[in-house]
Amino acid sequence: MKSFSIKSFMAPLAGLSVCILIIITCGNKPTESISLLFTGTFTSKYYFGLMLNTASMLMISGSGALIAIKGGNMNLGGEGQIYAGGLIAGLILSSNMGVHPVIQFTIALILSLLIGSFLTGFSAVLKELRGTEVLLTSFLLSAAIIPLADGLITSINGKTDQNLIALPYIKDCFKMPRILSPSPLTPVIFLALSFCILAFLIYTKTFAGRKTIIWGKAPLFAKYSGYSSKLNTASTLCISGSLHSLTGFLSVAGTYYTCHQGFYSGMGWNALSVALIASGNPISLIPSALVLAWIYTSADRVGLTQGFNFDISGIVQSCILFSIAIPFIKRRKEK
């Protein structure tokens, strides 16, 4: 398992450099904006909590992206899987099912996990039966799920006086408590840290984890060793999808308290960025997620408070992903 290195931060540094360049060329007060970019998040309780909350979601979804990569696949359907998990949470936790709240919450959680597992499981079946590339089928399925979910939200609310782009708020008893008010930070941050540590232990201490690593690094060796390709593909992809949909569930139950169109935007791609920056090491997901969360939160704050009429964080996100993709594609070609 690769150790964390300075090279891992080249992509975030590229994104940060682009953000500074945008501020200098387009900002009215560049000096003030740059100062706010580096210090603003840490001087505000709200933005500091927001950064940690964003990092926790990146750790969980990044764990999902990482396990697919470890198994030799690339799950590009994270956004659709996150949206699907959040949609299930919003539909069930805002309804009156007539059962105990614990049972209702458990049902919503299980169904959210299952929907993500089903979406990636479909890609796993296509790979094993037809030899299709997972990165293509997962992306296409995600692209199909998103407009369907948008249409479902609009259709449900079209029959009522509710907002057409969001489901009703979930019941108060299902809302996760905030631990750094007024920020959206919840105890999910501890769950996210546990996920990263648990994944590290599984990959380094268990036979199943080592088999997964072999499938990712040397698939022919794994095949000739008698390891099951179907089991590896199904298990890694289904867990990957479940972790992405869990991110959507936790976003609705802990951050937004509703499922609205677009809440997933960028989360799937950011999770992939975190996983690639971590270089296959689950423990490295923690600093990777914290750094990216700081950059995105700070960029958003600068854009909001300094009057930029375009999305700075979106540009930074694309720059980071592009910077990661170039050396990754180069390594693939060399193989």
Short mmCIF file of C-alpha atoms in Angstrom, two decimals:
data_model
loop_
_atom_site.label_atom_id
_atom_site.label_comp_id
_atom_site.label_asym_id
_atom_site.label_seq_id
_atom_site.Cartn_x
_atom_site.Cartn_y
_atom_site.Cartn_z
CA MET A 1 0.00 0.00 0.00
CA LYS A 2 1.48 3.33 -1.06
CA SER A 3 2.48 5.83 1.57
CA PHE A 4 1.35 9.43 1.45
CA SER A 5 3.76 11.75 -0.39
CA ILE A 6 4.18 15.40 -1.33
CA LYS A 7 3.21 14.51 -4.91
CA SER A 8 -0.25 13.67 -3.66
CA PHE A 9 -0.87 17.34 -3.00
CA MET A 10 0.16 18.56 -6.46
CA ALA A 11 -3.44 18.53 -7.71
CA PRO A 12 -4.84 20.48 -4.73
CA LEU A 13 -1.98 22.97 -5.10
CA ALA A 14 -2.89 23.39 -8.77
CA GLY A 15 -6.51 24.06 -7.81
CA LEU A 16 -5.47 26.53 -5.12
CA SER A 17 -3.17 28.32 -7.59
CA VAL A 18 -6.00 28.65 -10.11
CA CYS A 19 -8.24 30.06 -7.36
CA ILE A 20 -5.63 32.69 -6.46
CA LEU A 21 -5.16 33.55 -10.13
CA ILE A 22 -8.91 34.07 -10.55
CA ILE A 23 -9.02 36.31 -7.47
CA ILE A 24 -6.12 38.44 -8.73
CA THR A 25 -7.52 38.86 -12.24
CA CYS A 26 -11.25 39.15 -11.49
CA GLY A 27 -11.56 40.33 -7.90
CA ASN A 28 -12.18 43.91 -6.84
CA LYS A 29 -10.13 43.49 -3.66
CA PRO A 30 -7.56 40.77 -4.42
CA THR A 31 -5.44 41.25 -1.29
CA GLU A 32 -8.45 41.04 0.99
CA SER A 33 -9.85 38.09 -0.95
CA ILE A 34 -6.59 36.09 -0.79
CA SER A 35 -6.33 36.75 2.93
CA LEU A 36 -9.92 35.55 3.35
CA LEU A 37 -9.15 32.47 1.25
CA PHE A 38 -6.39 31.30 3.61
CA THR A 39 -7.75 32.41 6.99
CA GLY A 40 -11.48 32.95 6.65
CA THR A 41 -12.54 29.35 7.14
CA PHE A 42 -10.61 29.03 10.42
CA THR A 43 -11.89 32.29 11.92
CA SER A 44 -15.58 31.48 11.50
CA LYS A 45 -17.32 28.79 13.54
CA TYR A 46 -19.86 28.27 10.76
CA TYR A 47 -17.34 27.85 7.93
CA PHE A 48 -14.98 25.75 10.04
CA GLY A 49 -17.84 23.38 10.88
CA LEU A 50 -18.94 23.40 7.26
CA MET A 51 -15.43 22.42 6.19
CA LEU A 52 -15.35 19.49 8.63
CA ASN A 53 -18.82 18.40 7.55
CA THR A 54 -17.77 18.50 3.89
CA ALA A 55 -14.64 16.53 4.75
CA SER A 56 -16.69 13.86 6.53
CA MET A 57 -18.86 13.36 3.44
CA LEU A 58 -15.75 13.20 1.27
CA MET A 59 -14.22 10.54 3.52
CA ILE A 60 -17.29 8.30 3.29
CA SER A 61 -17.88 8.74 -0.43
CA GLY A 62 -14.12 8.68 -1.02
CA SER A 63 -14.00 5.29 0.73
CA GLY A 64 -16.60 4.13 -1.78
CA ALA A 65 -14.56 5.37 -4.72
CA LEU A 66 -11.37 3.89 -3.24
CA ILE A 67 -12.73 0.36 -2.77
CA ALA A 68 -13.82 0.22 -6.42
CA ILE A 69 -10.36 1.35 -7.53
CA LYS A 70 -8.74 -1.18 -5.20
CA GLY A 71 -10.74 -3.94 -6.89
CA GLY A 72 -9.59 -2.87 -10.35
CA ASN A 73 -12.65 -0.83 -11.33
CA MET A 74 -13.52 2.82 -11.67
CA ASN A 75 -16.93 3.85 -10.38
CA LEU A 76 -17.89 7.09 -12.14
CA GLY A 77 -21.53 6.96 -11.08
CA GLY A 78 -21.04 8.46 -7.65
CA GLU A 79 -23.27 11.47 -8.19
CA GLY A 80 -26.28 9.40 -9.24
CA GLN A 81 -25.72 6.95 -6.39
CA ILE A 82 -25.48 9.80 -3.85
CA TYR A 83 -28.64 11.36 -5.26
CA ALA A 84 -30.50 8.04 -5.12
CA GLY A 85 -29.55 7.49 -1.48
CA GLY A 86 -30.63 11.00 -0.56
CA LEU A 87 -33.90 10.62 -2.46
CA ILE A 88 -34.80 7.45 -0.54
CA ALA A 89 -33.97 9.22 2.73
CA GLY A 90 -36.06 12.25 1.81
CA LEU A 91 -39.08 10.21 0.74
CA ILE A 92 -39.20 7.90 3.77
CA LEU A 93 -38.06 10.22 6.56
CA SER A 94 -40.57 12.91 5.57
CA SER A 95 -43.55 10.52 5.43
CA ASN A 96 -45.92 9.19 8.08
CA MET A 97 -45.44 5.42 8.05
CA GLY A 98 -47.18 4.76 11.35
CA VAL A 99 -44.23 2.84 12.80
CA HIS A 100 -41.70 3.59 15.53
CA PRO A 101 -39.18 6.27 14.44
CA VAL A 102 -36.25 3.88 14.97
CA ILE A 103 -37.86 1.34 12.62
CA GLN A 104 -38.63 4.00 10.03
CA PHE A 105 -35.08 5.37 10.19
CA THR A 106 -33.66 1.85 9.85
CA ILE A 107 -35.88 1.11 6.84
CA ALA A 108 -34.74 4.33 5.14
CA LEU A 109 -31.08 3.56 5.85
CA ILE A 110 -31.28 -0.03 4.56
CA LEU A 111 -33.15 0.95 1.39
CA SER A 112 -30.65 3.75 0.74
CA LEU A 113 -27.77 1.30 1.00
CA LEU A 114 -29.57 -1.19 -1.22
CA ILE A 115 -30.31 1.32 -3.99
CA GLY A 116 -26.62 2.25 -4.26
CA SER A 117 -25.63 -1.39 -4.19
CA PHE A 118 -28.17 -2.18 -6.91
CA LEU A 119 -26.91 0.56 -9.22
CA THR A 120 -23.29 -0.56 -9.04
CA GLY A 121 -24.32 -4.22 -8.98
CA PHE A 122 -25.88 -3.69 -12.39
CA SER A 123 -22.49 -2.51 -13.70
CA ALA A 124 -20.84 -5.54 -12.09
CA VAL A 125 -23.23 -7.91 -13.86
CA LEU A 126 -22.62 -6.24 -17.22
CA LYS A 127 -18.85 -6.48 -16.73
CA GLU A 128 -18.89 -10.19 -15.90
CA LEU A 129 -21.48 -11.22 -18.50
CA ARG A 130 -20.70 -8.87 -21.39
CA GLY A 131 -17.21 -7.54 -20.61
CA THR A 132 -18.34 -3.91 -20.53
CA GLU A 133 -16.23 -1.28 -18.82
CA VAL A 134 -17.49 -0.33 -15.36
CA LEU A 135 -16.47 3.31 -15.71
CA LEU A 136 -18.73 3.62 -18.78
CA THR A 137 -21.80 1.77 -17.47
CA SER A 138 -21.64 3.37 -14.02
CA PHE A 139 -21.43 6.85 -15.57
CA LEU A 140 -24.28 6.24 -18.02
CA LEU A 141 -26.52 4.77 -15.33
CA SER A 142 -25.83 7.75 -13.09
CA ALA A 143 -26.62 10.12 -15.96
CA ALA A 144 -29.97 8.36 -16.38
CA ILE A 145 -30.84 8.28 -12.66
CA ILE A 146 -30.36 12.02 -12.07
CA PRO A 147 -33.10 13.33 -14.42
CA LEU A 148 -35.42 10.53 -13.26
CA ALA A 149 -34.95 11.61 -9.64
CA ASP A 150 -35.47 15.27 -10.62
CA GLY A 151 -38.68 14.33 -12.38
CA LEU A 152 -39.90 12.30 -9.40
CA ILE A 153 -39.37 15.22 -7.01
CA THR A 154 -41.17 17.59 -9.35
CA SER A 155 -44.01 15.11 -9.89
CA ILE A 156 -44.55 14.52 -6.17
CA ASN A 157 -44.54 18.20 -5.29
CA GLY A 158 -46.61 19.15 -8.33
CA LYS A 159 -49.62 17.61 -6.63
CA THR A 160 -49.18 19.80 -3.55
CA ASP A 161 -48.17 23.34 -2.71
CA GLN A 162 -44.60 22.28 -1.90
CA ASN A 163 -41.44 23.59 -3.52
CA LEU A 164 -41.08 21.92 -6.92
CA ILE A 165 -37.34 21.36 -6.55
CA ALA A 166 -37.27 19.83 -3.06
CA LEU A 167 -39.11 17.20 -1.07
CA PRO A 168 -40.76 18.16 2.25
CA TYR A 169 -38.43 18.46 5.22
CA ILE A 170 -37.80 15.25 7.14
CA LYS A 171 -39.43 14.81 10.55
CA ASP A 172 -37.70 16.52 13.47
CA CYS A 173 -37.05 13.20 15.21
CA PHE A 174 -34.86 12.10 12.28
CA LYS A 175 -32.70 15.21 12.13
CA MET A 176 -29.15 14.52 13.28
CA PRO A 177 -27.94 16.85 16.05
CA ARG A 178 -25.46 19.61 15.29
CA ILE A 179 -22.26 19.62 17.34
CA LEU A 180 -20.85 22.99 16.23
CA SER A 181 -23.85 25.26 15.80
CA PRO A 182 -24.68 27.11 13.59
CA SER A 183 -22.61 24.99 11.21
CA PRO A 184 -24.05 21.75 9.77
CA LEU A 185 -21.37 19.61 11.45
CA THR A 186 -22.81 16.42 12.98
CA PRO A 187 -21.35 13.33 14.72
CA VAL A 188 -20.99 11.85 11.21
CA ILE A 189 -17.41 13.18 11.29
CA PHE A 190 -16.52 10.43 13.79
CA LEU A 191 -18.21 7.80 11.63
CA ALA A 192 -16.22 8.99 8.62
CA LEU A 193 -12.92 8.73 10.49
CA SER A 194 -13.87 5.24 11.64
CA PHE A 195 -14.58 4.20 8.04
CA CYS A 196 -11.11 5.23 6.91
CA ILE A 197 -9.40 3.42 9.78
CA LEU A 198 -11.55 0.30 9.30
CA ALA A 199 -10.79 0.22 5.57
CA PHE A 200 -7.07 0.48 6.30
CA LEU A 201 -7.25 -2.44 8.72
CA ILE A 202 -9.23 -4.56 6.26
CA TYR A 203 -6.72 -4.01 3.46
CA THR A 204 -3.65 -4.58 5.61
CA LYS A 205 -4.80 -7.23 8.08
CA THR A 206 -7.26 -9.49 6.27
CA PHE A 207 -6.92 -12.03 3.48
CA ALA A 208 -10.00 -10.65 1.69
CA GLY A 209 -8.45 -7.18 1.66
CA ARG A 210 -5.17 -8.44 0.23
CA LYS A 211 -7.04 -10.35 -2.49
CA THR A 212 -8.82 -7.14 -3.46
CA ILE A 213 -5.48 -5.35 -3.74
CA ILE A 214 -4.13 -8.13 -5.97
CA TRP A 215 -7.15 -7.83 -8.27
CA GLY A 216 -6.49 -4.13 -8.61
CA LYS A 217 -2.73 -4.40 -9.22
CA ALA A 218 -2.32 -7.75 -10.99
CA PRO A 219 -5.65 -9.12 -12.30
CA LEU A 220 -4.01 -11.88 -14.36
CA PHE A 221 -2.08 -13.10 -11.31
CA ALA A 222 -5.30 -13.06 -9.27
CA LYS A 223 -7.11 -15.02 -12.00
CA TYR A 224 -4.41 -17.68 -12.28
CA SER A 225 -4.31 -17.92 -8.47
CA GLY A 226 -7.92 -19.06 -8.55
CA TYR A 227 -9.48 -15.96 -7.01
CA SER A 228 -13.08 -15.36 -8.07
CA SER A 229 -13.45 -12.45 -10.49
CA LYS A 230 -17.23 -12.37 -10.02
CA LEU A 231 -16.93 -12.17 -6.24
CA ASN A 232 -14.34 -9.39 -6.41
CA THR A 233 -16.31 -7.33 -8.93
CA ALA A 234 -19.64 -7.75 -7.17
CA SER A 235 -18.37 -7.15 -3.64
CA THR A 236 -16.20 -4.11 -4.34
CA LEU A 237 -18.70 -2.39 -6.60
CA CYS A 238 -21.71 -3.07 -4.38
CA ILE A 239 -19.89 -1.75 -1.32
CA SER A 240 -18.76 1.25 -3.37
CA GLY A 241 -22.33 2.04 -4.39
CA SER A 242 -23.60 1.57 -0.84
CA LEU A 243 -21.05 4.02 0.57
CA HIS A 244 -21.98 6.61 -2.03
CA SER A 245 -25.69 6.24 -1.30
CA LEU A 246 -24.90 6.38 2.43
CA THR A 247 -23.31 9.77 1.77
CA GLY A 248 -26.58 10.92 0.19
CA PHE A 249 -28.57 9.56 3.11
CA LEU A 250 -26.37 11.34 5.67
CA SER A 251 -26.46 14.57 3.66
CA VAL A 252 -30.25 14.61 3.85
CA ALA A 253 -30.51 13.44 7.46
CA GLY A 254 -27.70 15.59 8.82
CA THR A 255 -26.97 18.55 6.54
CA TYR A 256 -29.95 19.64 4.42
CA TYR A 257 -32.89 17.92 6.19
CA THR A 258 -34.49 17.58 2.78
CA CYS A 259 -33.67 16.12 -0.62
CA HIS A 260 -33.48 18.90 -3.16
CA GLN A 261 -32.40 18.87 -6.76
CA GLY A 262 -28.68 19.40 -7.12
CA PHE A 263 -27.60 18.72 -3.52
CA TYR A 264 -25.29 15.99 -4.86
CA SER A 265 -23.60 18.30 -7.37
CA GLY A 266 -19.83 17.76 -7.38
CA MET A 267 -19.86 15.27 -4.50
CA GLY A 268 -19.26 12.19 -6.63
CA TRP A 269 -16.39 13.75 -8.57
CA ASN A 270 -14.86 15.19 -5.41
CA ALA A 271 -15.00 11.73 -3.84
CA LEU A 272 -13.11 10.34 -6.82
CA SER A 273 -10.54 13.14 -6.50
CA VAL A 274 -10.03 12.34 -2.82
CA ALA A 275 -9.59 8.64 -3.55
CA LEU A 276 -7.03 9.27 -6.31
CA ILE A 277 -5.09 11.81 -4.24
CA ALA A 278 -4.95 9.28 -1.39
CA SER A 279 -3.00 6.94 -3.71
CA GLY A 280 -4.90 3.88 -2.58
CA ASN A 281 -4.24 4.40 1.15
CA PRO A 282 -7.49 4.66 3.19
CA ILE A 283 -5.76 6.55 6.00
CA SER A 284 -4.65 9.16 3.45
CA LEU A 285 -8.31 9.82 2.71
CA ILE A 286 -8.42 11.85 5.94
CA PRO A 287 -5.85 14.56 5.02
CA SER A 288 -6.97 14.49 1.38
CA ALA A 289 -10.59 15.12 2.34
CA LEU A 290 -9.63 17.86 4.81
CA VAL A 291 -7.48 19.69 2.25
CA LEU A 292 -10.08 19.57 -0.52
CA ALA A 293 -12.87 20.51 1.90
CA TRP A 294 -10.84 23.54 3.01
CA ILE A 295 -10.17 24.63 -0.57
CA TYR A 296 -13.81 24.29 -1.67
CA THR A 297 -15.23 25.92 1.46
CA SER A 298 -12.79 28.82 1.30
CA ALA A 299 -13.39 29.32 -2.43
CA ASP A 300 -17.14 29.34 -1.87
CA ARG A 301 -16.83 31.90 0.89
CA VAL A 302 -14.64 34.18 -1.21
CA GLY A 303 -17.06 33.94 -4.11
CA LEU A 304 -20.03 34.72 -1.86
CA THR A 305 -18.56 37.56 0.17
CA GLN A 306 -16.49 39.25 -2.54
CA GLY A 307 -19.25 39.49 -5.12
CA PHE A 308 -18.04 37.08 -7.80
CA ASN A 309 -20.81 36.37 -10.29
CA PHE A 310 -19.55 32.87 -11.18
CA ASP A 311 -18.82 29.64 -9.30
CA ILE A 312 -15.16 29.71 -8.23
CA SER A 313 -15.28 26.36 -6.44
CA GLY A 314 -16.64 24.66 -9.57
CA ILE A 315 -13.66 25.90 -11.59
CA VAL A 316 -11.25 24.81 -8.84
CA GLN A 317 -12.91 21.39 -8.67
CA SER A 318 -12.54 20.82 -12.40
CA CYS A 319 -8.90 21.96 -12.30
CA ILE A 320 -8.10 19.53 -9.47
CA LEU A 321 -9.79 16.61 -11.21
CA PHE A 322 -8.04 17.46 -14.49
CA SER A 323 -4.66 17.66 -12.71
CA ILE A 324 -5.26 14.23 -11.20
CA ALA A 325 -6.43 12.69 -14.48
CA ILE A 326 -3.35 13.62 -16.54
CA PRO A 327 -0.75 11.54 -14.61
CA PHE A 328 -3.32 8.78 -14.03
CA ILE A 329 -3.95 8.42 -17.78
CA LYS A 330 -0.21 8.54 -18.42
CA ARG A 331 0.41 5.65 -16.01
CA ARG A 332 -2.37 3.65 -17.66
CA LYS A 333 -0.79 4.10 -21.09
CA GLU A 334 2.65 3.07 -19.81
CA LYS A 335 1.17 -0.20 -18.55
#
